[in-house]
XYZ file of C-alpha atoms in Angstrom:
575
model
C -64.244 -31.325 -22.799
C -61.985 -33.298 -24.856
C -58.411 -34.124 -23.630
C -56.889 -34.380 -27.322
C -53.627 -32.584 -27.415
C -51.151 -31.603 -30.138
C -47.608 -31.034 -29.667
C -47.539 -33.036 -26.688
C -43.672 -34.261 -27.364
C -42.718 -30.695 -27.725
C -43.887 -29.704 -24.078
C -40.699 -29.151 -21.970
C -41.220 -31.924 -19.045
C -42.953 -29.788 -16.451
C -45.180 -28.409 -18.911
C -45.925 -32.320 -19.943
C -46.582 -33.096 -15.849
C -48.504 -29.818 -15.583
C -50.474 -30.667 -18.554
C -51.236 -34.541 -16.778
C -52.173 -32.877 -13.825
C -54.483 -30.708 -14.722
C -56.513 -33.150 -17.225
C -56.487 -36.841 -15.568
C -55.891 -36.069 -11.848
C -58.143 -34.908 -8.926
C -54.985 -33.848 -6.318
C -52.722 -31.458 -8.646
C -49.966 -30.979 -6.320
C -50.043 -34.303 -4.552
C -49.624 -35.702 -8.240
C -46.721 -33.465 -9.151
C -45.155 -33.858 -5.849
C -45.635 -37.719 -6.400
C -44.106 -37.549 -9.969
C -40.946 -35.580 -9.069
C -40.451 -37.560 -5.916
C -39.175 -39.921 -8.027
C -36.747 -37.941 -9.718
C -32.605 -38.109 -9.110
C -31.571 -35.455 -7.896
C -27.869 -35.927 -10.059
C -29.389 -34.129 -13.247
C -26.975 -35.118 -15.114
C -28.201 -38.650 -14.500
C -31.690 -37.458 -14.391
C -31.328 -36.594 -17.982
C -29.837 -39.745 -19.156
C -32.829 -41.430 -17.842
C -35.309 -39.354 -19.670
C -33.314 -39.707 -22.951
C -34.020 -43.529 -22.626
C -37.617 -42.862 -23.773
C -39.992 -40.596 -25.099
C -42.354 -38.132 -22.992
C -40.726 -38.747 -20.267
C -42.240 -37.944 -16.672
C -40.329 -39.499 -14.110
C -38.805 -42.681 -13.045
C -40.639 -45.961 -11.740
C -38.500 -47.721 -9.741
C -38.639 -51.405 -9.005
C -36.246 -53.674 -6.229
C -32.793 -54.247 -7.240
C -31.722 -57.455 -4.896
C -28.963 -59.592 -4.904
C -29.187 -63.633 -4.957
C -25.605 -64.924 -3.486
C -24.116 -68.733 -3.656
C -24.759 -69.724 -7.000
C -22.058 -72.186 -7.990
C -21.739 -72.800 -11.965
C -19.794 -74.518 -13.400
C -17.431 -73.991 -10.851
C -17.659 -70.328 -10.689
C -18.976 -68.545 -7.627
C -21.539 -65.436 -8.332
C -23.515 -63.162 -6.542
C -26.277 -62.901 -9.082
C -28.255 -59.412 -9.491
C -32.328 -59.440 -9.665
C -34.570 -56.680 -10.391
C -38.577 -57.437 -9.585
C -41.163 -56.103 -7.809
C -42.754 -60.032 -7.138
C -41.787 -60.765 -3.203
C -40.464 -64.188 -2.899
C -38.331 -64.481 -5.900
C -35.021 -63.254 -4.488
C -35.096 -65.572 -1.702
C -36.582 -68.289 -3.022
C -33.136 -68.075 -5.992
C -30.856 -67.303 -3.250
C -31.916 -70.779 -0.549
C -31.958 -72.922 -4.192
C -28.628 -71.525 -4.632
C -27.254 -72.682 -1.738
C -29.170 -75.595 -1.806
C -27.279 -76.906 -4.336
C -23.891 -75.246 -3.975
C -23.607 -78.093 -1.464
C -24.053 -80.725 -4.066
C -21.346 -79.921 -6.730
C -24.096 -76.680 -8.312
C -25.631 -76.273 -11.962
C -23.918 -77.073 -14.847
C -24.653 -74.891 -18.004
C -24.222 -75.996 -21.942
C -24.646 -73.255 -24.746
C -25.976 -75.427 -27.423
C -26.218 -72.396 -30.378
C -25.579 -69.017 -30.704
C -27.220 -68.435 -34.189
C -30.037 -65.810 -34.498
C -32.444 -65.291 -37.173
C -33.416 -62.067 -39.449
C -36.104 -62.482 -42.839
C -36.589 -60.693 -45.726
C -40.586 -61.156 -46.088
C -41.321 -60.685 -50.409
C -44.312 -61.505 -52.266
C -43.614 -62.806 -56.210
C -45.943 -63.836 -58.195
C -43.774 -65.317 -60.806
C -41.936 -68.523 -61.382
C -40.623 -70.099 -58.707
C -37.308 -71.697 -60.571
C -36.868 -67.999 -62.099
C -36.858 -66.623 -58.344
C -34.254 -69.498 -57.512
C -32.302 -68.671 -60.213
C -32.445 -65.507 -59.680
C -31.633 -65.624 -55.756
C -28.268 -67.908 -57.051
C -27.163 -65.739 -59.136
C -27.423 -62.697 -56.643
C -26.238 -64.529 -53.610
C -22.984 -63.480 -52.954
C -24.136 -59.621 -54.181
C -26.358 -60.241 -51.301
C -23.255 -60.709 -48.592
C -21.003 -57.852 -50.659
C -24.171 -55.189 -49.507
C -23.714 -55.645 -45.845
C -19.915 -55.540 -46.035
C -19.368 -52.010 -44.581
C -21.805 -53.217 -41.877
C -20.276 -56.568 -41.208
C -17.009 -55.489 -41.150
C -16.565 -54.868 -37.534
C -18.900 -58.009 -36.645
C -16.467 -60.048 -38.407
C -13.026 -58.864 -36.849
C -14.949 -59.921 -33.787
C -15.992 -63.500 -35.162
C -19.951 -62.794 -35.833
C -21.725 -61.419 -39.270
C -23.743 -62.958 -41.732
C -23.551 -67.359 -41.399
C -26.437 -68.240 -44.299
C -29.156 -66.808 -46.401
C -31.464 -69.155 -47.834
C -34.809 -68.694 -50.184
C -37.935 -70.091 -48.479
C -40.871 -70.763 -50.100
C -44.189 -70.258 -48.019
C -46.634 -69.885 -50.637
C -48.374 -72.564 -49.418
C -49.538 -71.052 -46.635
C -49.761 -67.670 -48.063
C -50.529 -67.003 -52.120
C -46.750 -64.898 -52.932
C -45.252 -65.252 -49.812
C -41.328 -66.131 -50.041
C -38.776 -65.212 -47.550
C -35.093 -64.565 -47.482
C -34.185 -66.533 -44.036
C -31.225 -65.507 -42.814
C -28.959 -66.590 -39.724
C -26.402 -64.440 -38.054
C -23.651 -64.869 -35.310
C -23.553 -61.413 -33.272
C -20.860 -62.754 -30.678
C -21.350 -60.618 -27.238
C -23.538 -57.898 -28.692
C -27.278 -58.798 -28.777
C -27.599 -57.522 -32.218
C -30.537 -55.874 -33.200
C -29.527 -53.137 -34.370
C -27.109 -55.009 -36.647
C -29.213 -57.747 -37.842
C -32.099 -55.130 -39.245
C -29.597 -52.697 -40.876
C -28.010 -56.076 -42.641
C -31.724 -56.774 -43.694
C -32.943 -53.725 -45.360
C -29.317 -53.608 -47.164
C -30.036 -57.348 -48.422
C -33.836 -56.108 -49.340
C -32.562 -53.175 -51.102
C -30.084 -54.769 -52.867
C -32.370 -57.915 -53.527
C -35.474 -56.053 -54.762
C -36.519 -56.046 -58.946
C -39.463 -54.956 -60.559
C -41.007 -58.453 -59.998
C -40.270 -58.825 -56.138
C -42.074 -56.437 -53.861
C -40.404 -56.243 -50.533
C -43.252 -56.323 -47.710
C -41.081 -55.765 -44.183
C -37.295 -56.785 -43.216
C -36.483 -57.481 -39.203
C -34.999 -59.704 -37.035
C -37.101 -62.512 -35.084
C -36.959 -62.648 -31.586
C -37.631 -66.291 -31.745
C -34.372 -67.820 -31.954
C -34.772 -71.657 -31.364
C -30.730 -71.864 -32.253
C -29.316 -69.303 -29.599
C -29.871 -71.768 -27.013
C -28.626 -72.776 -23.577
C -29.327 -75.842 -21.152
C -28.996 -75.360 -16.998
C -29.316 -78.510 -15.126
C -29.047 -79.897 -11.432
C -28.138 -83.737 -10.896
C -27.652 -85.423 -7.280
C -28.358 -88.750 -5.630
C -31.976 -88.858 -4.523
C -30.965 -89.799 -0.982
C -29.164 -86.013 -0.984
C -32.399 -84.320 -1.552
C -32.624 -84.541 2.115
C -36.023 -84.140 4.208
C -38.044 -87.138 5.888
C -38.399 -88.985 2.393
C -36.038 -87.885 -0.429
C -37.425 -90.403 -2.718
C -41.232 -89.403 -2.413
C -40.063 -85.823 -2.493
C -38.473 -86.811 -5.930
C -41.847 -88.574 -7.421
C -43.945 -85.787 -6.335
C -41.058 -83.610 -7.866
C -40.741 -85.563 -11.273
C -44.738 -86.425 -11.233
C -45.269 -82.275 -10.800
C -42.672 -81.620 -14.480
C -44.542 -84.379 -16.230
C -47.764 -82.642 -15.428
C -46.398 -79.316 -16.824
C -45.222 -81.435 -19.681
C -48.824 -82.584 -20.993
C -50.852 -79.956 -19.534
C -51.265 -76.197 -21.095
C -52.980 -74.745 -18.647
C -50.495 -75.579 -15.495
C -47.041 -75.363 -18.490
C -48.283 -71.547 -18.452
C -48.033 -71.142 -14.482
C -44.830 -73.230 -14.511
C -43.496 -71.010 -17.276
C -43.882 -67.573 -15.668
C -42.322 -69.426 -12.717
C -39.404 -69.758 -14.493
C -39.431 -66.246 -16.563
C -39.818 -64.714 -12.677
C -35.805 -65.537 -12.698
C -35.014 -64.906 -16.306
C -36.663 -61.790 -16.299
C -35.052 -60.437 -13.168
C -31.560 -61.022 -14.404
C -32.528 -59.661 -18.217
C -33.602 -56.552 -16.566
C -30.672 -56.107 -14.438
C -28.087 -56.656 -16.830
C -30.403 -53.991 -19.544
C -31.331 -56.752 -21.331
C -35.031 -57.150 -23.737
C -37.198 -59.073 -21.391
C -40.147 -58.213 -24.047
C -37.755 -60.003 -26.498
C -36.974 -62.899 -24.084
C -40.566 -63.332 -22.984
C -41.505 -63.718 -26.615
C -39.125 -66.178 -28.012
C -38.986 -68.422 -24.747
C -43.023 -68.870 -24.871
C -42.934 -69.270 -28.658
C -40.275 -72.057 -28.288
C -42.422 -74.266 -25.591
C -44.857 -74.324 -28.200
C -43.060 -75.347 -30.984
C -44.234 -78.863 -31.057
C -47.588 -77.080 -31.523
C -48.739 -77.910 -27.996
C -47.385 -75.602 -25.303
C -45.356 -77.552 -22.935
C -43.104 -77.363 -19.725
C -39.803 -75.760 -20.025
C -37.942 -77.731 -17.731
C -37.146 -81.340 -17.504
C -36.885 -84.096 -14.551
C -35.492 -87.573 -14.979
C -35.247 -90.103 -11.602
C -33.121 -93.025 -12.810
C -31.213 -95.472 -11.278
C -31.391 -93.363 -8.053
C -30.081 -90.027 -9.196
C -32.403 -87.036 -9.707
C -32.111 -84.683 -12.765
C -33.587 -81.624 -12.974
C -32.825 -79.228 -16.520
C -34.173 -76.521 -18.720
C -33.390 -75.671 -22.565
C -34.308 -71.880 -22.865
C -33.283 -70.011 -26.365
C -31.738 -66.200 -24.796
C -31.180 -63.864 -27.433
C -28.956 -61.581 -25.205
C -25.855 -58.890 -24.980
C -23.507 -57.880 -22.901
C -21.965 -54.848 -25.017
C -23.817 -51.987 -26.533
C -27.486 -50.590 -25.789
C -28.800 -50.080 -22.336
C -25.871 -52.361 -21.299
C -23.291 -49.956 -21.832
C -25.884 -46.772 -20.727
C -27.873 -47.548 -17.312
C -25.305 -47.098 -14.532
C -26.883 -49.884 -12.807
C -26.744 -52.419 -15.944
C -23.181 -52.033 -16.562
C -23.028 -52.356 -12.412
C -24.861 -55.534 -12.245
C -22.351 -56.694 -15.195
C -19.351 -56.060 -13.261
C -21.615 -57.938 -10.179
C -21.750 -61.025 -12.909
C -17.388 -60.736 -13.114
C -18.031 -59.237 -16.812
C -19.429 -62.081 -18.387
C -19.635 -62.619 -22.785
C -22.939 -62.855 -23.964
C -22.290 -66.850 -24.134
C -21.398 -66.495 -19.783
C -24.562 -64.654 -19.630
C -26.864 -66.871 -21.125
C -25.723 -69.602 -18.777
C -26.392 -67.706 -15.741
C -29.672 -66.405 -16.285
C -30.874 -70.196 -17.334
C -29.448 -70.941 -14.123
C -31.694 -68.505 -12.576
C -34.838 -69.544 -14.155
C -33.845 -73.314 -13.328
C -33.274 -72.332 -9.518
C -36.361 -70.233 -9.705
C -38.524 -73.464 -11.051
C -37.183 -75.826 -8.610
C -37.900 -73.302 -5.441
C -41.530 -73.375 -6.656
C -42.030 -77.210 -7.268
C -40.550 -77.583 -4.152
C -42.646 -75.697 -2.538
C -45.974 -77.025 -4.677
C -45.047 -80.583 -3.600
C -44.383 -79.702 0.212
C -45.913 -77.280 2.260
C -47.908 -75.256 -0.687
C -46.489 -72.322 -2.576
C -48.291 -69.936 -0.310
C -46.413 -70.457 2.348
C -43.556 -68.584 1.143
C -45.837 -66.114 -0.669
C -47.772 -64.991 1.964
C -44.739 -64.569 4.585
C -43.730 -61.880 1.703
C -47.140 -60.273 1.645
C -47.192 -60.143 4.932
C -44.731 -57.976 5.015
C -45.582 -55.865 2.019
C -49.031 -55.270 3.909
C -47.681 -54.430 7.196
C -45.457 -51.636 4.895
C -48.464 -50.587 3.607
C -50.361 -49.801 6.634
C -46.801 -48.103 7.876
C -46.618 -50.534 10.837
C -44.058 -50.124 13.650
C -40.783 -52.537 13.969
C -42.555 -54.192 17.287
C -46.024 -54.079 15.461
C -44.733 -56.209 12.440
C -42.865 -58.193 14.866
C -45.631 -58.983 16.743
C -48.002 -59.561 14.124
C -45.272 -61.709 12.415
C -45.706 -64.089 14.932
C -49.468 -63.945 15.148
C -49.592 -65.232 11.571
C -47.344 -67.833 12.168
C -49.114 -71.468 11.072
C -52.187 -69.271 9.951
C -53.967 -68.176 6.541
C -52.683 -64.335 5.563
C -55.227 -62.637 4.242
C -55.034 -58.769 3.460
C -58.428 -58.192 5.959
C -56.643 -60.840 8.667
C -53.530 -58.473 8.822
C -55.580 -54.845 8.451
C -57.743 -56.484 11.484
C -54.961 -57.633 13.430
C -53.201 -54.391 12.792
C -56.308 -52.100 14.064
C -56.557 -54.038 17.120
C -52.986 -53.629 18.419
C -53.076 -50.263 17.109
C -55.915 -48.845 18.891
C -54.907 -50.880 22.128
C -51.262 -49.307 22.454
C -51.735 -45.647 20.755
C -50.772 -43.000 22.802
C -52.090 -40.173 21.454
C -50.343 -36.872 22.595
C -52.717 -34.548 24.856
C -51.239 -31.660 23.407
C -53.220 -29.077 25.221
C -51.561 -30.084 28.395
C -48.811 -28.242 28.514
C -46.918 -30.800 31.537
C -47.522 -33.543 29.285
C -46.075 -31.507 26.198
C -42.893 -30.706 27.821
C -41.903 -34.011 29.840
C -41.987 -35.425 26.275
C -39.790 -33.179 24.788
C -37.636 -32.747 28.029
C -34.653 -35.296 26.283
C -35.324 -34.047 22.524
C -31.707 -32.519 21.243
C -31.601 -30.032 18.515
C -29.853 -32.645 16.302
C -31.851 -35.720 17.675
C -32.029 -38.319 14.749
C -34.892 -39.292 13.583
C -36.947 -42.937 13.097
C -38.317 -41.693 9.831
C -37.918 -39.091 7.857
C -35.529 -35.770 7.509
C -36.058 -33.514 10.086
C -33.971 -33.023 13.081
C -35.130 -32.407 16.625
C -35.276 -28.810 16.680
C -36.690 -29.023 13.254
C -39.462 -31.635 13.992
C -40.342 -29.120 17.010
C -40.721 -25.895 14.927
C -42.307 -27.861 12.415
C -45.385 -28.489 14.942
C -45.169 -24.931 15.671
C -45.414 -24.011 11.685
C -49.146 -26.240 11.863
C -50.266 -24.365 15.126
C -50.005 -21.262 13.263
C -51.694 -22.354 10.273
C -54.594 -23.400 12.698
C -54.481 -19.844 14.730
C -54.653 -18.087 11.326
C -50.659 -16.680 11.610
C -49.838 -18.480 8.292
C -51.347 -18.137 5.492
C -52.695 -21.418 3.583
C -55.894 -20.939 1.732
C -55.561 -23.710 -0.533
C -58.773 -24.923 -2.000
C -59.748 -27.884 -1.276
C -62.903 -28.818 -3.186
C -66.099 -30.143 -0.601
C -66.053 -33.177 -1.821
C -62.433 -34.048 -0.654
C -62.118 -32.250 2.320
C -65.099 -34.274 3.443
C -63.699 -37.713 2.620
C -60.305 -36.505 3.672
C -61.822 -35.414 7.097
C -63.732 -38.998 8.042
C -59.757 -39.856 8.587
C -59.768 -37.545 11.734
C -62.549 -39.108 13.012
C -61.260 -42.677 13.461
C -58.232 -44.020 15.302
C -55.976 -44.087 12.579
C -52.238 -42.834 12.557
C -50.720 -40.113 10.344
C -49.185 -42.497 7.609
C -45.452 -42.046 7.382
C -44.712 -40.000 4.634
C -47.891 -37.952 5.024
C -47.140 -34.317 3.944
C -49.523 -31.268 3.092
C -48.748 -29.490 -0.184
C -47.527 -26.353 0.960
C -44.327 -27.864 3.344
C -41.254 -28.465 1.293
C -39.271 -31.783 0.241
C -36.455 -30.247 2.493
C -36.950 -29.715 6.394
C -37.012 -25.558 7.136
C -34.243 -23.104 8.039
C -34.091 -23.016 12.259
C -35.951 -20.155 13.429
C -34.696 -20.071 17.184
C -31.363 -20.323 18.263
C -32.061 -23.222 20.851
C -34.361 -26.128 21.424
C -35.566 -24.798 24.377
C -36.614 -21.625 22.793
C -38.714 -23.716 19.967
C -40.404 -25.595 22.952
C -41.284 -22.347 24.513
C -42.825 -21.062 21.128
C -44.695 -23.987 20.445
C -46.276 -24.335 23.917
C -47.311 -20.468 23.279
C -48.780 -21.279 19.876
C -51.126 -23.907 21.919
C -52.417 -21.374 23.988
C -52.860 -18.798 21.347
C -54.399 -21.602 19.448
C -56.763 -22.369 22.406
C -57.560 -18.374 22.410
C -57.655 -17.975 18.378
C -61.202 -20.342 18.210
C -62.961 -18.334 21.087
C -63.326 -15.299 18.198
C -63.186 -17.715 14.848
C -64.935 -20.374 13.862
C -63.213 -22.293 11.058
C -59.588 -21.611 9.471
C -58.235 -23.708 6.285
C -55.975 -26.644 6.254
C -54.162 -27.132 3.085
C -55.340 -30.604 3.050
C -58.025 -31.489 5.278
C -59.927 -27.954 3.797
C -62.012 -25.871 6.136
C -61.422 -26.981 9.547
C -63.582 -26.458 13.078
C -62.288 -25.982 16.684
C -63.188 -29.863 16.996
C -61.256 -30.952 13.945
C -58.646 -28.939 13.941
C -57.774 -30.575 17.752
C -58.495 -34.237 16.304
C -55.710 -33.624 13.440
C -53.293 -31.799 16.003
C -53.137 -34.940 18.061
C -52.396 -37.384 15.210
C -49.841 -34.948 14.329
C -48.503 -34.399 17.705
C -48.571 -38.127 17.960
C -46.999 -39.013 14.298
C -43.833 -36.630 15.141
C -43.516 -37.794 18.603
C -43.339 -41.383 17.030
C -40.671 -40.421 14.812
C -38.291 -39.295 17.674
C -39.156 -42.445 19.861
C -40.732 -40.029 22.656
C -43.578 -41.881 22.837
């Protein structure tokens, strides 16, 4: 059946996520429940969101962290990062200190000037069109003027147009190259309505206009971030090898493509964090930054290291088309945030400090290449992010920490480490024995806080109760769950795996429910009954449905009961 649709952008959004749900996903209501997890619950803020793009669904959220001690030029800042790549907060924030200590980065803007063409094919004389373009020049400049005018009260508009000739690389092809100051606004929008006035007013019978936009390559909007000391403050058991190995690891990123590529995202992993904090264009950034390490026509290293005469120098030229005023700058709450964060830099402040970032971002990881390997830092990260993953406990992640101290991480490594300490120090809840049952629970409050999760005491009691009736046949939830799932989903209550945090059947809602009893002890009471009518309820029936598991036996529904006994018992710290 084909999944073509028409009208798609007119679908309100839950009829778009409806619509998704139905055609490209096996679990409906996990997949809505996923999507609109995500959502803010402000709506007014919601809907500022979804008027950033098209179609919109939801919102994917990545890290916002914070990288302190940067010292530049003198100035002190706390500078914001947005990535989802572990490692690259910390590794800015210890070069940041690093060199705080030893008088911090010093920053040059070297241009501001960015670049917008006027792409024309004539096939006529050439010292016509020059004529031609002379003559018209300054009519050129007079059809931007109720665009420029604002620019220019603030000290940007329109610097130089110029007639290029590239016909000899394609038959026609002339350009009108123009070069534009756009002070603290980035200037897109500016530079492309100045073009297609300047095409209009340009075009004859004999010039056919092709396209007119900016370039995001803008070789002359750049900014140099650099790092000086004495070799012998490097520090470590031999500053001056450290150095060579430094200097002899830039020069290889200097003549090699294949490593300059590696050693260029390393830097971009700090430039982009910043650009996307502050609501910049990384896409733009990304662009014109690669495009201007190959402008020799080899691609080459970004960054720079001299060791003369016993200082070290360590610097980067990057070209950062950026603003600080206007577009998602002055919309995403968080942008104009992480702008205040940055002491409300100009677009000239900004470029300095993100240059910074990528510099402090290229030295971490040379440092780390030439010293103990950059998977040292890496995998103490991934670590982590696996341990998240498999929901492990604070003393399980502590332990395990230390296991994989001075040893390889790999993902199996840490899932087999994990298993074993799991299964050796689970203990699952006999919730059939009713002693057992009630010593736990005999120091649960009705507003008991929780580990994890919403619920309160009381609530996290009832809510046990709520399953115990679904399994005695009390409440209804015949939700189908197709054979196929239910039987994958039910090999999980067959092994000795937890209840992941977070796990939640469809039916139960975002919000913990309404108290039913008017006292913890009564809950208790109910839910120990609801065991024994549970016990009674399988002597006359042989399967009832789970809403996520499916059709369910005596056996199985007992296996899930005691994961979910366990998992809730867990999340008050009863057992």
């Amino acid at each position: 059946m084909s999944k073509k649709i028409k009208g798609f952008s007119k679908f309100t959004k839950e009829e778009k996520i409806n619509w998704l749900a139905e055609n490209y996903f096996n679990d409906n209501l996990k997949t809505i429940e996923t999507i609109k997890q995500y959502w803010n619950d402000d709506k007014k803020l919601q809907q500022l969101h979804d008027d950033f793009i098209e179609n919109t669904i939801s919102n994917f959220y990545l890290p916002m962290g914070v990288a302190p001690n940067f010292l530049i030029n003198g100035e002190e800042y706390a500078v914001p990062m947005v990535t989802e790549e572990s490692s690259v907060v910390a590794a800015a924030s210890l070069v940041a200190k690093f060199w705080s200590t030893k008088g911090g980065f010093k920053t040059t803007v070297l241009g501001t000037t960015k670049i917008g063409q006027v792409h024309f094919m004539f096939a006529g004389n050439k010292e016509e069109l020059t004529k031609y373009f002379n003559k018209n020049k300054t009519e050129l400049y007079a059809a931007t003027a109720s665009i420029t005018k604002n620019m220019e009260k603030r000290g940007g508009g329109i610097l130089d147009i110029k007639l290029v000739d590239k016909t000899e690389k394609l038959e026609n092809y002339y350009q009108l190259h123009i070069t534009f100051e756009t002070k603290d606004s980035m200037g897109a929008n500016f530079i492309n309505s100045c073009l297609e006035a300047i095409a209009a007013k340009f075009r004859n019978d004999e010039i056919e206009i092709v396209m007119s936009i900016l370039s995001n390559y803008v070789p002359e909007c750049l900014v140099r971030a650099e790092v000086s000391c004495k070799i012998e403050d490097l520090g470590g058991e031999n500053p001056q090898k450290f150095a060579e190995k430094f200097y002899q690891a830039v020069k290889i990123a200097e003549i090699e493509p294949y490593r300059a590529v590696t050693h260029n995202k390393g830097i971009m992993n700090g430039v982009d964090a910043v650009v996307i904090a502050t609501g910049n264009d990384f896409r733009a950034v990304e662009a014109g930054v690669h495009a201007y390490a190959a402008r020799s026509g080899n691609y080459t290293s970004l960054s720079h290291c001299t060791i003369n005469n016993g200082i070290f120098k360590f610097w980067i030229d990057l070209p950062l088309a950026l603003g600080t005023v206007g577009g998602l700058t002055a919309l995403h709450p968080l942008a104009k945030l992480s702008l205040e964060m940055l002491q409300k830099p100009s677009a000239k402040e900004l470029m300095q400090i993100i240059a910074t970032a990528g510099l402090a971002q290229n030295f971490a990881a040379l440092r780390a290449l030439t010293t103990k390997g950059i998977q040292h830092g890496h995998m103490k990260m991934h670590l982590q992010n696996i341990l998240n993953q498999l929901g492990a406990t604070k003393e399980q992640k502590e332990t395990i920490t230390t296991y994989f101290e001075g040893q390889t991480v790999s993902h199996s490594a840490v899932v087999s480490k994990f298993e074993e300490i799991s299964k050796a120090k689970i203990n699952w809840v006999n919730f059939t024995d009713e002693t057992e049952v009630r010593n736990l629970l005999s120091n649960l409050k009705t507003d008991s806080k929780p580990v994890f999760g919403k619920m309160n005491g009381q609530q996290m009691v009832e809510h046990l109760s709520l399953l115990m009736k679904v399994s005695n046949g009390k409440v209804n939830a015949d939700f189908f769950v197709e054979d196929e799932k239910s039987a994958r989903r039910k090999a999980f209550l067959d092994t000795e795996n937890e209840l992941q945090v977070g796990f939640k059947a469809s039916m139960l809602s975002e919000e913990p429910n309404t108290l039913v009893f008017a006292s913890i002890k009564e809950a208790i009471d109910d839910l120990v009954l609801q065991v024994t009518n549970f016990k009674n309820h399988f002597k006359i029936t042989e399967i009832e449905n789970h809403p996520f598991f499916g059709e369910l036996d005596y056996s199985y529904w007992k296996k899930f009961h005691v994961k979910h006994f366990t998992h809730h018992f867990k999340q008050f710290n009863l057992v």
